[in-house]
Amino acid sequence: MNRICELLGIRLPIVQGGMVWCSGWRLASAVSEAGGLGLLGAGSMHPETLKEHIEKCQAATTKPFGVNVPLLYPQIDELMKLIVDSGVKIVFTSAGNPKTWTSFLKEHGITVVHVVSSAKFAAKCEAAGVDAVVAEGFEAGGHNGREETTTLCLIPSVRKATSLPLIAAGGIGTGAGILAAMQLGAEGVQIGTRFAFSQESSASEAFKDLCAGLQEGDTMLSLKKLSPTRLIKNAFFQAVDEAENRGASADELRKLLGRGRAKKGMFEGDLENGELEIGQIASLFDHIQPVADIMRELEDGYRAALTRCRSGELDW
Amino acid sequence: MNRICELLGIRLPIVQGGMVWCSGWRLASAVSEAGGLGLLGAGSMHPETLKEHIEKCQAATTKPFGVNVPLLYPQIDELMKLIVDSGVKIVFTSAGNPKTWTSFLKEHGITVVHVVSSAKFAAKCEAAGVDAVVAEGFEAGGHNGREETTTLCLIPSVRKATSLPLIAAGGIGTGAGILAAMQLGAEGVQIGTRFAFSQESSASEAFKDLCAGLQEGDTMLSLKKLSPTRLIKNAFFQAVDEAENRGASADELRKLLGRGRAKKGMFEGDLENGELEIGQIASLFDHIQPVADIMRELEDGYRAALTRCRSGELDW
């Protein structure tokens, strides 16, 4: 039995990453219905919006789903109370200290998974009593670790640092990629990018079309003096890049970033002035697909990859 | 039959990356004797030094070995002539256009492999007539691509772009890592980091000891305005980082770098003022080993990883 499937009550150890402006109830419930774990991305929702999405998700699926909460969320107390009151059973926390909320959530019977980008923080998660960790590498879209450790290097390192169930994230989008991660010590994967431009994603169609057309090298880790974020290289990215190259301060970058840029880009479809978060693996996929097709391709691809390992083709 | 083994005449599809100040005849011949392909790193050798290393390597092993040539090498004409005259049968080229030298080398019966960091350049290699490509990801030590694509994302992308035999590099140091790369479409791997601090490496003992003690996050891609290079975060790195943060120009960075820094660090053991090139995966290994032990661990680890895939343990 796979520990991630057991812990989360799912058939396939595939978690859809909680993503700002992409992962509302449509996406999360579709992934859960297909046998994975859907996550609502609370980071881009006001508490009342999250409440609505939780209720719609509960109506759309009887299968387990969860909520991703960036711990820097401004009204975090209100949000956590709402999550408990709404009967959510699984919470993925990120961007903060797992000590702060884990015991509160667990006292309310909620399974807690925390996202890390280093083995050191994975060990801290274990001490904080979380149930599992997501280890996310440099190639992932959006917010990212400061050490820039890639998934290929991070997974075996986190595997050595903790005995917790381990979910790999960053750069994974195919069945072969899932098997690669499992081989390196993961017991499940979190996939964001491929779902960000699925049919059920709540992102704007313009953003999804852009993602489906990306080539290798079209994203870059940016905003390193604020919070490192992987972005598509659009006009906003170029402005940040130019500022960073001439040594702009964090304050200057904060002003340049302003407020609401991710919404402007990903939700409203302003492809030049918006902040467009997506992972490197986007370049491997060239069209918008329904979640059911993605999940079937992942499952079939995983089985095909295992079969290839068994066939003798990789022996030497 | 594995295409990389066939092309290079080796038993195990494991290439030891050609590395400045690390890969002389002792390292290369030890890897070739153990069944992989050893490469002399010409980048840090004067032509007469390379000649000596080729002769010593030929005396130390009857098995195939090769030479890695960065195409920006100043006396490149002299070097290429020497390589042909010395009876070298395999050349790995990097850091330049594969068109320039491939036909010359192939006319002299030499197998040519070119190192790339993108699918676009892999396709150019095919057009230039090279025999195989190495695709090297962001996590690799030393000189690195500008697009920062990680091995996990790069390998499937290069696999789609070319039908050439494909060697994966960057972040690979274990048998499970090799199988992960093979799964993603590679047919062999190039490993640098782990051999850089092997007993047979010609690097200084001080550098090797430092590598063996590295933790996750102790390297970073640096010197991006010159040629992006992954370095250990020592005093020299900090000076570059500080200059980059305040927007230093390429010229200023070139002055700060000066000449001979890699020799000073890796060969002479000046751990604070030298340029210390190593990959992220270094943190997974904590002691200096003889090549024979490393090769045995890689081979056994690969077979164990395949066995695990066959065991049903990874089924779900």
XYZ file of C-alpha atoms in Angstrom:
632
model
C 0.000 0.000 0.000
C 1.220 3.448 -0.923
C 1.468 5.662 2.203
C 0.283 8.795 0.402
C -2.826 7.056 -0.948
C -3.527 5.688 2.522
C -2.987 8.990 4.323
C -5.116 11.025 1.932
C -7.702 8.383 1.069
C -7.056 8.506 -2.662
C -6.578 5.910 -5.401
C -3.666 7.576 -7.230
C -0.818 9.322 -5.331
C -1.209 12.424 -7.462
C -1.935 15.749 -5.790
C -2.997 18.757 -7.822
C -1.003 21.651 -6.413
C -2.942 24.538 -4.904
C -2.291 27.474 -7.236
C -3.399 31.085 -7.053
C -6.043 31.994 -9.655
C -6.076 28.456 -11.124
C -7.322 25.993 -8.570
C -10.912 26.660 -7.644
C -13.625 24.078 -6.999
C -13.931 23.024 -10.658
C -10.302 21.967 -10.919
C -10.038 20.487 -7.424
C -13.233 18.436 -7.683
C -12.298 17.162 -11.149
C -8.919 15.918 -9.899
C -10.495 14.299 -6.840
C -13.204 12.664 -8.975
C -10.461 11.250 -11.222
C -8.768 9.555 -8.256
C -6.157 12.122 -7.225
C -6.313 14.813 -4.566
C -7.627 18.196 -5.638
C -6.561 21.250 -3.665
C -8.306 24.607 -3.504
C -5.740 27.397 -3.637
C -6.725 29.710 -0.780
C -3.868 32.094 -1.536
C -5.919 34.038 -4.065
C -9.275 33.842 -2.247
C -10.942 36.065 0.332
C -12.303 33.950 3.190
C -15.878 34.205 1.892
C -14.699 33.119 -1.579
C -12.911 30.119 -0.116
C -16.072 29.205 1.821
C -18.035 29.211 -1.420
C -15.422 27.081 -3.183
C -15.344 24.575 -0.338
C -19.120 24.224 -0.465
C -19.154 23.838 -4.241
C -16.338 21.293 -4.085
C -18.220 19.304 -1.434
C -21.291 19.339 -3.666
C -19.279 18.293 -6.734
C -17.454 15.322 -5.234
C -17.783 12.937 -2.323
C -14.103 12.111 -2.645
C -11.356 13.676 -0.508
C -10.078 17.122 -1.440
C -8.050 19.690 0.464
C -7.146 23.347 0.797
C -3.703 24.868 0.258
C -2.985 27.715 2.686
C 0.065 29.967 2.329
C 0.810 30.752 5.983
C 1.563 34.388 5.151
C -2.149 34.843 4.329
C -3.225 38.146 5.929
C -6.472 36.973 7.606
C -5.012 33.609 8.537
C -6.958 33.201 11.838
C -10.269 33.775 10.146
C -9.270 31.440 7.309
C -8.221 28.584 9.571
C -11.437 28.839 11.612
C -13.456 28.756 8.401
C -11.571 25.695 7.171
C -12.296 23.831 10.397
C -15.949 24.935 10.457
C -16.451 23.910 6.827
C -15.467 20.331 7.532
C -12.321 20.340 5.367
C -10.284 17.220 6.199
C -6.959 17.925 4.490
C -4.831 21.102 4.576
C -1.568 21.713 2.726
C 0.345 24.598 4.280
C 3.202 26.479 2.635
C 5.318 29.626 2.851
C 5.671 29.751 6.622
C 6.533 27.872 9.796
C 4.695 24.535 10.134
C 4.811 24.861 13.948
C 2.301 27.713 13.982
C -0.840 25.926 12.790
C -0.182 22.196 12.660
C -1.361 21.335 16.169
C -4.505 23.477 15.837
C -5.441 21.723 12.615
C -4.616 18.274 13.901
C -6.687 18.861 17.066
C -9.591 19.348 14.702
C -8.945 16.052 12.972
C -7.363 17.581 9.884
C -4.498 15.911 8.020
C -1.656 18.399 7.574
C 0.904 18.371 4.774
C 3.556 21.082 4.562
C 5.462 22.243 1.486
C 9.249 22.632 1.785
C 12.152 23.335 -0.526
C 14.942 21.867 1.604
C 15.795 18.828 3.715
C 16.360 21.109 6.709
C 12.764 22.327 6.624
C 11.516 18.795 6.021
C 13.135 17.772 9.303
C 11.441 20.747 11.004
C 8.106 19.545 9.632
C 8.617 16.180 11.259
C 9.319 17.903 14.584
C 6.181 20.040 14.121
C 4.024 16.936 13.768
C 2.860 17.287 10.172
C 1.580 14.130 8.484
C 3.543 14.397 5.230
C 5.749 16.791 3.299
C 5.793 18.082 -0.233
C 9.379 18.727 -1.399
C 9.320 21.197 -4.260
C 12.276 21.846 -6.561
C 13.602 24.884 -8.433
C 11.801 24.026 -11.688
C 8.374 24.554 -10.093
C 6.214 27.508 -11.075
C 5.407 30.405 -8.792
C 6.959 30.820 -5.348
C 10.098 28.914 -4.849
C 12.907 28.183 -2.375
C 15.987 30.369 -1.936
C 18.514 27.561 -2.251
C 17.439 26.678 -5.820
C 17.767 22.934 -5.249
C 16.249 21.009 -8.135
C 13.770 18.183 -7.701
C 16.315 15.585 -8.824
C 18.676 16.634 -6.024
C 16.043 17.562 -3.445
C 14.043 14.324 -3.296
C 16.850 11.933 -2.268
C 18.093 14.550 0.163
C 14.688 15.000 1.845
C 14.237 11.217 1.818
C 17.401 10.938 3.938
C 16.287 13.711 6.304
C 12.833 12.450 7.267
C 10.783 9.275 7.471
C 7.551 11.192 6.776
C 5.514 10.296 3.689
C 7.071 12.325 0.883
C 5.419 14.001 -2.097
C 7.704 15.287 -4.868
C 6.895 18.504 -6.729
C 8.517 20.613 -9.419
C 9.130 19.540 -12.995
C 6.774 16.555 -12.916
C 4.140 16.276 -15.620
C 4.274 12.772 -17.085
C 3.957 9.198 -15.889
C 7.681 8.667 -16.489
C 8.358 11.760 -14.395
C 6.216 10.336 -11.592
C 8.151 7.066 -11.664
C 11.445 8.999 -11.659
C 10.303 10.796 -8.488
C 9.085 7.582 -6.842
C 12.395 5.977 -7.601
C 14.285 8.773 -5.908
C 12.307 8.184 -2.720
C 8.986 9.988 -3.165
C 5.705 8.202 -2.449
C 3.520 10.583 -4.384
C 3.745 13.679 -6.555
C 2.227 17.124 -6.621
C 1.587 18.484 -10.094
C 0.711 22.123 -10.588
C 1.742 23.341 -14.015
C -0.076 20.793 -16.127
C -3.326 21.433 -14.235
C -2.883 25.209 -14.374
C -3.780 25.119 -18.053
C -6.328 22.320 -17.910
C -9.896 22.980 -19.053
C -11.102 23.106 -15.445
C -8.500 25.647 -14.288
C -10.056 28.971 -13.328
C -7.228 30.898 -14.999
C -8.043 33.091 -17.994
C -8.132 31.394 -21.376
C -5.463 33.822 -22.610
C -3.084 32.637 -19.870
C -3.857 28.995 -20.599
C -3.240 29.464 -24.330
C 0.061 31.163 -23.593
C 1.115 28.281 -21.308
C 0.225 25.711 -23.968
C 2.520 27.509 -26.429
C 5.560 27.912 -24.169
C 8.953 26.669 -25.282
C 11.881 25.518 -23.188
C 13.530 28.526 -21.548
C 10.389 30.670 -21.542
C 10.214 30.856 -17.727
C 12.791 32.135 -15.253
C 13.128 32.474 -11.496
C 12.620 36.158 -10.752
C 12.089 38.595 -7.867
C 14.846 36.942 -5.840
C 15.266 39.945 -3.534
C 11.583 39.656 -2.541
C 10.314 36.077 -2.740
C 11.827 34.044 -5.591
C 9.056 33.345 -8.128
C 9.180 31.477 -11.435
C 7.518 33.603 -14.117
C 6.904 33.565 -17.819
C 9.290 36.008 -19.549
C 6.762 38.678 -20.523
C 7.084 42.481 -20.442
C 6.607 42.595 -16.655
C 9.329 39.985 -16.196
C 11.645 41.979 -18.481
C 11.055 45.120 -16.423
C 11.952 43.240 -13.235
C 14.960 41.661 -14.917
C 16.240 45.004 -16.118
C 15.792 46.471 -12.614
C 17.557 43.493 -11.019
C 20.456 43.743 -13.472
C 21.127 47.309 -12.455
C 20.974 46.370 -8.756
C 17.477 47.586 -7.824
C 16.715 47.321 -4.106
C 13.986 45.135 -2.623
C 11.927 48.280 -2.016
C 12.191 49.348 -5.625
C 11.191 45.868 -6.774
C 8.251 45.875 -4.356
C 7.022 49.098 -5.922
C 7.501 47.708 -9.419
C 5.555 44.581 -8.467
C 2.762 46.570 -6.858
C -0.390 44.729 -5.851
C -2.632 42.364 -7.745
C -0.213 41.516 -10.553
C -0.853 37.762 -10.426
C -4.605 38.356 -10.641
C -4.064 40.780 -13.507
C -2.012 38.252 -15.433
C -3.405 34.831 -14.631
C -7.045 35.648 -13.946
C -7.693 38.741 -16.038
C -5.409 37.679 -18.890
C -3.151 40.725 -19.129
C -0.256 38.770 -20.605
C 2.185 41.668 -20.790
C 1.716 43.498 -17.486
C 0.603 40.604 -15.327
C 2.640 38.217 -13.184
C 2.430 34.850 -14.915
C 3.427 31.895 -12.742
C 4.128 28.531 -14.344
C 6.730 25.768 -14.074
C 9.482 24.763 -16.524
C 7.699 21.539 -17.481
C 4.968 23.549 -19.257
C 7.044 23.428 -22.450
C 6.440 19.689 -22.724
C 2.695 20.147 -23.289
C 1.067 21.946 -26.148
C -2.663 21.986 -25.581
C -5.376 22.565 -23.017
C -6.804 19.272 -21.788
C -9.619 18.192 -19.509
C -8.484 16.896 -16.119
C -9.827 13.407 -16.821
C -7.505 13.099 -19.847
C -4.511 14.388 -17.916
C -5.119 11.958 -15.074
C -5.560 9.053 -17.480
C -2.322 9.966 -19.289
C -0.472 10.174 -15.982
C -1.769 6.811 -14.813
C -1.202 5.073 -18.154
C 2.207 6.721 -18.521
C 3.242 5.554 -15.063
C 2.223 1.986 -15.804
C 3.990 2.097 -19.170
C 7.152 3.397 -17.484
C 7.014 0.568 -14.932
C 6.452 -1.953 -17.712
C 9.490 -0.582 -19.538
C 11.581 -1.098 -16.386
C 10.321 -4.687 -16.248
C 10.862 -5.399 -19.944
C 14.627 -5.689 -19.877
C 14.929 -2.691 -22.226
C 16.786 -0.712 -19.564
C 19.094 -3.556 -18.518
C 22.811 -3.358 -19.220
C 21.867 -3.327 -26.551
C 22.312 0.136 -25.096
C 23.221 2.650 -27.847
C 25.647 4.587 -25.652
C 27.557 1.435 -24.678
C 27.689 0.420 -28.318
C 28.796 3.819 -29.622
C 31.525 4.288 -27.016
C 32.573 0.644 -26.647
C 31.917 0.517 -22.915
C 30.220 -1.940 -20.562
C 28.319 0.599 -18.410
C 26.664 3.705 -19.943
C 28.363 5.945 -17.391
C 30.596 8.761 -18.595
C 32.851 10.624 -16.187
C 32.456 14.280 -17.070
C 35.576 16.110 -18.212
C 36.262 18.651 -15.468
C 38.898 21.343 -15.180
C 41.571 20.527 -12.559
C 39.917 17.210 -11.626
C 39.990 14.844 -14.550
C 43.519 13.921 -15.499
C 44.769 10.502 -16.593
C 44.420 8.914 -13.146
C 40.700 9.617 -12.911
C 39.903 8.945 -16.569
C 41.795 5.648 -16.722
C 40.251 4.461 -13.439
C 36.726 5.103 -14.744
C 37.485 3.389 -18.061
C 39.064 0.424 -16.291
C 35.891 0.109 -14.173
C 33.725 -0.171 -17.298
C 32.614 3.434 -17.850
C 34.088 6.111 -20.092
C 36.781 8.297 -18.584
C 37.318 11.754 -20.055
C 40.411 13.918 -19.790
C 39.423 17.521 -19.164
C 41.445 19.518 -21.686
C 39.978 22.812 -20.486
C 42.612 23.205 -17.779
C 45.564 21.745 -19.716
C 48.141 23.299 -22.009
C 48.483 21.236 -25.191
C 51.724 19.637 -24.001
C 50.079 18.715 -20.692
C 47.155 17.119 -22.498
C 49.619 15.148 -24.651
C 51.251 13.788 -21.516
C 47.875 12.857 -19.994
C 46.748 11.109 -23.175
C 49.943 9.049 -23.222
C 49.656 8.141 -19.552
C 45.996 7.237 -19.985
C 46.846 5.006 -22.950
C 49.522 3.317 -20.836
C 47.124 2.867 -17.883
C 44.181 1.328 -19.749
C 43.494 -0.493 -22.972
C 39.824 0.420 -22.663
C 38.188 3.379 -24.434
C 38.616 6.843 -22.987
C 38.050 10.307 -24.416
C 38.948 13.972 -24.185
C 36.578 16.815 -23.318
C 37.337 19.991 -25.276
C 35.646 23.322 -24.488
C 35.483 24.875 -27.959
C 36.462 28.281 -26.577
C 39.929 26.857 -25.852
C 42.468 29.482 -26.981
C 44.870 27.211 -28.911
C 42.076 25.067 -30.281
C 43.726 24.284 -33.658
C 46.872 23.020 -32.011
C 44.801 21.009 -29.519
C 42.636 19.328 -32.131
C 45.681 18.373 -34.211
C 47.333 16.907 -31.135
C 44.208 14.911 -30.296
C 44.100 13.410 -33.777
C 47.839 12.703 -33.796
C 47.690 11.058 -30.386
C 45.185 8.473 -31.563
C 42.326 9.617 -29.322
C 39.120 7.932 -30.509
C 36.423 9.850 -28.608
C 36.014 13.617 -28.162
C 33.330 15.384 -26.127
C 33.012 19.020 -27.180
C 31.279 21.749 -25.178
C 30.862 25.516 -24.873
C 30.725 26.325 -28.560
C 29.231 25.540 -31.946
C 29.328 21.823 -32.827
C 29.522 22.699 -36.535
C 33.057 24.056 -36.252
C 34.988 20.868 -35.439
C 32.680 17.888 -35.837
C 33.452 17.083 -39.478
C 37.213 17.481 -38.941
C 37.132 15.049 -36.039
C 34.864 12.575 -37.794
C 37.091 12.608 -40.900
C 39.805 11.361 -38.596
C 37.642 8.524 -37.329
C 36.827 10.138 -34.018
C 33.451 9.712 -32.315
C 32.061 13.154 -31.410
C 29.679 13.903 -28.546
C 28.556 17.471 -27.868
C 27.286 18.919 -24.587
C 24.108 21.044 -24.698
C 21.768 22.649 -22.201
C 18.687 22.960 -24.422
C 16.625 20.993 -26.934
C 17.267 23.692 -29.532
C 21.029 23.096 -29.407
C 20.485 19.339 -29.362
C 18.709 19.653 -32.705
C 21.644 21.729 -34.017
C 23.991 18.940 -32.946
C 22.061 16.463 -35.027
C 22.353 18.779 -38.036
C 26.095 19.140 -37.395
C 26.571 15.376 -37.550
C 27.641 14.630 -33.982
C 27.255 11.029 -32.823
C 25.515 11.693 -29.495
C 24.588 14.533 -27.157
C 25.012 15.178 -23.470
C 22.088 17.221 -22.109
C 23.160 18.945 -18.918
C 20.757 20.530 -16.428
C 20.912 23.531 -14.109
C 21.992 21.475 -11.079
C 25.336 20.604 -12.703
C 28.575 22.047 -11.370
C 30.709 24.561 -13.234
C 29.654 26.130 -16.523
C 25.985 25.976 -17.183
C 23.246 26.994 -19.643
C 21.550 30.391 -19.631
C 18.011 29.049 -19.647
C 18.414 27.256 -16.290
C 16.432 24.215 -17.398
C 16.792 21.399 -14.861
C 17.709 17.846 -15.801
C 14.205 16.576 -14.970
C 12.686 18.991 -17.519
C 15.554 18.962 -20.013
C 15.849 15.231 -20.700
C 12.291 14.577 -21.962
C 12.476 17.795 -23.955
C 15.766 16.866 -25.667
C 14.437 13.347 -26.199
C 11.585 14.858 -28.229
C 13.930 17.119 -30.211
C 16.449 14.562 -31.464
C 16.802 10.884 -32.194
C 20.532 10.960 -31.332
C 21.828 8.788 -28.503
C 21.279 10.875 -25.367
C 23.409 11.158 -22.250
C 21.863 12.933 -19.238
C 23.985 15.105 -16.958
C 23.430 17.313 -13.930
C 22.254 16.123 -10.523
C 22.992 12.446 -11.121
C 25.098 10.593 -8.571
C 23.321 7.370 -7.640
C 21.999 4.276 -9.357
C 18.432 5.418 -8.714
C 19.325 8.751 -10.297
C 20.666 6.937 -13.353
C 17.450 4.945 -13.692
C 15.413 8.144 -13.293
C 17.352 9.667 -16.214
C 17.008 6.522 -18.351
C 13.307 6.530 -17.708
C 12.997 10.097 -18.914
C 14.588 9.130 -22.221
C 18.353 9.116 -21.646
C 20.468 6.151 -22.720
C 23.431 6.950 -20.542
C 24.580 9.446 -17.936
C 27.510 11.763 -17.432
C 28.577 12.158 -13.822
C 31.013 14.872 -12.827
C 30.530 15.907 -9.228
C 30.903 12.540 -7.579
C 34.145 11.871 -9.474
C 35.476 15.379 -8.772
C 36.101 14.338 -5.182
C 37.089 10.746 -5.823
C 40.512 9.515 -4.718
C 41.767 9.591 -8.303
C 40.681 13.178 -8.989
C 43.605 15.528 -9.505
C 41.919 18.270 -7.473
C 43.548 19.387 -4.228
C 42.735 17.366 -1.131
C 41.434 20.538 0.529
C 38.868 20.998 -2.256
C 37.860 17.344 -2.103
C 37.398 17.484 1.673
C 35.266 20.602 1.308
C 33.084 18.888 -1.327
C 32.608 15.848 0.892
C 31.318 18.115 3.671
C 28.877 20.187 1.597
C 25.254 20.506 2.645
C 22.202 21.153 0.503
C 22.177 24.786 -0.608
C 25.966 25.217 -0.412
C 26.324 25.857 -4.157
C 24.712 28.526 -6.338
C 24.712 29.527 -9.982
C 26.879 32.628 -10.196
C 28.577 34.932 -12.720
C 25.442 35.052 -14.873
C 26.543 38.213 -16.700
C 29.700 36.400 -17.849
C 29.184 32.660 -18.213
C 26.798 31.148 -15.637
C 28.846 28.909 -13.335
C 27.759 26.832 -10.341
C 30.108 27.547 -7.438
C 30.519 26.690 -3.796
C 29.457 29.677 -1.654
C 32.895 30.705 -0.397
C 34.356 34.203 0.097
C 34.968 34.633 -3.643
C 31.355 33.677 -4.388
C 30.152 36.153 -1.752
C 32.186 38.929 -3.348
C 30.639 38.163 -6.735
C 27.183 37.914 -5.188
C 27.554 41.270 -3.477
C 28.742 42.857 -6.734
C 25.861 41.289 -8.692
C 23.317 42.479 -6.125
C 24.407 46.045 -6.590
C 24.248 45.706 -10.367
C 27.928 45.294 -11.250
C 28.621 45.246 -14.998
C 30.075 42.286 -16.877
C 33.374 44.190 -17.095
C 33.510 44.730 -13.367
C 32.750 41.040 -12.775
C 35.457 40.058 -15.273
C 37.968 42.087 -13.284
C 36.781 40.583 -10.012
C 37.117 37.091 -11.484
C 40.577 37.776 -12.888
C 42.574 34.862 -14.254
C 43.380 31.472 -12.824
C 40.718 31.427 -10.088
C 39.572 27.866 -10.773
C 43.180 26.636 -10.622
C 43.724 28.583 -7.405
C 40.654 27.020 -5.804
C 40.351 23.519 -7.139
C 43.984 22.659 -7.840
C 45.908 24.775 -5.334
C 43.292 24.462 -2.590
C 42.682 28.141 -1.824
C 39.155 27.547 -0.550
C 38.327 31.178 0.132
C 39.708 33.040 -2.882
C 39.427 30.307 -5.482
C 36.585 29.475 -7.864
C 35.186 26.169 -6.646
C 33.009 24.366 -9.201
C 30.777 21.505 -8.068
C 27.205 20.314 -8.625
C 24.215 20.348 -6.257
C 24.286 16.572 -5.852
C 27.575 16.822 -3.892
C 25.567 17.200 -0.684
C 24.365 13.606 -0.980
C 27.878 12.195 -0.499
C 30.066 12.610 2.537
C 33.414 11.007 1.840
C 36.165 10.668 -0.702
C 35.974 7.294 -2.450
C 38.057 5.379 -4.948
C 36.568 5.253 -8.440
C 36.136 1.474 -8.294
C 33.827 1.838 -5.268
C 31.814 4.632 -6.887
C 31.347 2.634 -10.082
C 30.322 -0.467 -8.117
C 27.800 1.553 -6.097
C 26.368 3.075 -9.281
C 26.026 -0.302 -10.961
C 24.595 -2.048 -7.898
C 22.317 0.904 -7.180
C 20.981 0.867 -10.716
C 20.225 -2.833 -10.546
C 18.574 -2.410 -7.136
C 16.424 0.409 -8.499
C 15.343 -1.752 -11.442
C 14.589 -4.628 -9.077
C 12.447 -2.299 -6.971
C 10.476 -1.355 -10.085
C 9.954 -5.056 -10.767
C 9.009 -5.938 -7.193
C 5.542 -4.430 -7.192
C 6.575 -2.026 -4.416
C 5.919 0.945 -6.702
C 2.602 -0.335 -8.054
C -0.609 1.472 -7.226
